[in-house]
Amino acid sequence: MRTPKETVRAAGDRIDSATALADRRLVAGDAGLLDDLASRADRWLAKNSGGVLSALSGANAARHAAAGDRPGMLEPNLKDGAGGLRDLHSLRWAAVCILGEVGLDPLVGARYLGAGDRRELAQAGEALLAARCALHLVSRAADRVRARSAPADDRLRLDLQDEVGGRLGMADGDELLRSVGLATRTIAHLHGRTWPLLLADATRGRRRPRSAPVILDEGITLSEGLVEVDPQRSLAKEPSLGLRTVAAAASHGAHLGRATAARLRGELEHHDGPLPWDAEGREALLSALRRGRAAMPALADADHIGLLAAHLPDWPEVRGRPQRNPFHRFDLDTHALEATAALVEIAAGALEARHVEIWDGLADPDALLLGAFLHDMGKAWPGDHSDVGAEVAQGWMAHMGFDEDRARHVSALVRLHLLLPRVATRRDLDDDDELAEVARTVGDTELLDGLYLLSLADARATGPSAHSPWKDSLLAELHGRVRRVLTRDAAAVRAETGAAIAQARASVDPALIDALLAGLPRRYLLAASAEQLAAHARLLESAPQPGEVRASVRAGPAEGTVTVTMAAGDRRGVFADCAGVLAGHGAEVLDARAFTRADGVALDWFVAAARGAVDWAAMTADLERVGGDGLDVAALVARREGRRDERPPALAAPIPITVRFDGGRSVLRIEVHGPDAPGVLYRLGRVIAAAGLDVVGARVSTLGPEVRDVFFVRAPDAPIDTDALGERLRAAAARPSAEAAPATS
C-alpha cells in the first residue's frame, strides 16, 4: 500500500510504474484519492516527459531484442514483439507525457498521427487483442490437459496456430498468422515513423527550433529526420516519384513523413491501374536495395501506402504470406527483404574478405540484388517454388522494363537458388561426376558466384537453423570445386593435393605419410586436408588388427567443430558403431567420411559440433573399445536417449520420414529425412551394415527439428531390395521415445 506521493515517487524508479500511472483508472473506492494521485502524476509526467520517454525507448528496445525485433515472424509475441500490443500502448503513454492526455486521439489532434493512422492502429490493436485472448484460452486448455499450471504465454506458437485461428472463426493458422503479421506490421510501421518525433519533442520541447530541410532529390527533402515531397508534385505527372522518395529515404535510413505518406497513399487509391515503370523508377528500386538494412523503414513505407502493389500488381499475393515451417523466421516478403539486406552485408565484408572479392568480380551485382529480392516469390503460387519463381521473376523483370539478358540471369538465380545448399549437404563432394553435373547445370562462373553469395544470404534470412560455420564451409568447398571445373583448372586440384601431402610430411614422419598413401583411393586425397593426413598417419604407426579401432580428437575445420579421426582393421558395421559411440556421449555429428585402403584398413573421420559437455577423452576411450567385447554400443545409445529430457520442438504437424535411393556408377546414395533424435545416425548405419553395404561417406544436415542423413555406399554387385531396405531405414529413423511420424517413400 502506498500514498499518492509514494506512488509518484516509485514511478521515478521503474518505467513500468510510470506507465501504470499513465493508465490509471478507478475500479472502486474514493474518487477524491484518485484525483489527488492524478494531479500529482500528471505534473510529474509533464516535468519528466523526456526521461520517461527515453526510459520507455530503452524498454522497447529490450523487449524487441528478447521477443522479436521484426514484424512478420513465424511465432510472433503478440504483446512484447515488434509491432505488438506494447508498441501500441507506448504511443498512448507518450501522449500523456507530452500532451497531458492518454490515448491515440490526442496524437491525432497534435498531428503526430493522421485520422487514417488512428483507424489502422485501432483495427490492428483489436486484431492482436482478439488473437491474444484466443491464444490464452487455447494454451490454458492445453495446460489443463497436461495437468500443469504455467503463466500465460504471449508467443503464438506454431503448434497452436490452427486451434487459435479456429477460435476466431478463421480457416486455419495461415489465415491467422497473416492477419496477425499484417497487424504487427501496421503498428511497427506507424510506431517507427512517429516515435522519433515524440521523443524529440519530449526531450527538447515542442517549441524547439526546427532544422532547415535538406534537399535530397528534385522536390524531395529531409526534415526532422523524415522525408517529405513537395506538395506540388504528384504521381500522376511523375510515376517514379514514389520510388524516388523511397530511395531518398533509404539513403538516410529514414521514414516518409506523415503528410507525404498520406498524400501519396491518397493518390494511389484514386489511381486507375498499375503505375508504369521508367528508368528513374528502376534505378530508385535498385538504389534502395543497395542500401540493405538501412532501407527497411523506407521499404516498409512503400509497402504500407500501397506503392509496391501499385508498381507490382501481384505484390498482394506475397505480402504477409506466412511460411509456416520450423525453419523460416519471417513471412514471405519480409524474408525477401532480409535476404537482400544480408547479401549487402556479406558484400560489405560481414563474413569473409573473399566474399567481397567475389562480389567485386561480378559483372552485374545489381542482378544478384534483384535475385535475392525475388528468389522465393514463387511460394505464393502452386508448384515447385523455384521453377514457378523463375517464371514469376522473368515476368516481373519484364514488367519493370529491365533488359532481357538481365531478366534471364535473375530468373536463373531464382530457379537454382537451392542448388548449392542441397548439393553441399546431401551429395558427395568428392565425386567428380557430382561436381561435373553441378557445373553443367550452372554453366558459367558469373551465375555460380551469384548463387554462392545468394545461398549464404538466404540462409541467414531463413534463421539460425539454416546456417552455421560448418554449413558455410561446405558451401565454400562446393563453390571452389565447381569453379575449378568450370575454369578447367585441373592443375589447381593437383597443386592442392600436393600441397596437403607436403604439409603433412612436414608435421609427421614422411615415412608414415608414404605408408598411409599406399593403396588409398583417389577420393580420400580429394577430401583429406593436411591435418587429416597427419592424424591418420599417427594412428597407423603399426597396422591395426581386424576390428581394432584407434581414435584421436582435434580442432575441426570450422569454428565450433571438432574432428574425430579413426583408423580400424576393417569390418562391416564399424562406421555405425563409431557413430553410436559419438551419439552415446552426446556429440552432434555434422559430417562423416569413410574410406577403405587396399589392405582392408578403414580410415574414417567425423566432424562434430564442439558445443555441449562432451567428455572427448572418455569418448575416445570408448571408440577404442568398439572392436572388443567390453562395449555395448546399443546400450550406450539407449542410455543417452533416456537422458534426453528436453521437450521436442512444437510443430504444426509431425515430420514425415522419407527414404530415397539414387544410384551412380560406383556409389549408391541413400537419403533419409525425418525427425532429429540422438542415435539416429547409428541406427541407420546399423541397418545399412546389416544389408551388406559398405559406407564410404555420410552427410548430416540438421534444420531445426528435422534431419537429413545422406549415406554414400559402395554400389553392390548384385541388385538390392530397396523397398525392404527403405522400410527398415524408416523404422530406424523413427524417434524411439515418441510415436513414429507417418512414413512415406
Coordinates of C-alpha atoms in Angstrom, one line a residue, residues 8 31 72 75 92 105-106 166 178 203 410 438 443 460 486 546 618 655 666 675 686 691 709:
V8 CA 4.5 9.0 -7.8
A31 CA -12.7 9.2 -6.3
G72 CA 6.0 -10.9 -39.7
E75 CA 5.9 -17.3 -33.9
R92 CA -0.7 6.1 -25.8
D105 CA -6.8 10.7 -30.2
P106 CA -4.6 13.4 -28.7
G166 CA -10.4 -21.8 -35.2
R178 CA -1.3 -13.4 -42.0
T203 CA 13.3 15.9 -24.6
V410 CA 17.7 -13.2 -62.5
V438 CA 26.6 -29.0 -60.9
G443 CA 27.1 -23.2 -66.9
R460 CA 20.9 -16.0 -42.8
L486 CA 34.1 -24.5 -64.9
P546 CA 41.0 -56.8 -37.6
A618 CA 36.1 -40.7 -22.4
I655 CA 7.7 -34.6 -39.6
S666 CA 30.3 -46.5 -58.3
P675 CA 12.8 -36.0 -37.1
R686 CA 23.4 -50.5 -38.5
A691 CA 22.2 -55.1 -45.6
D709 CA 21.2 -38.1 -43.2

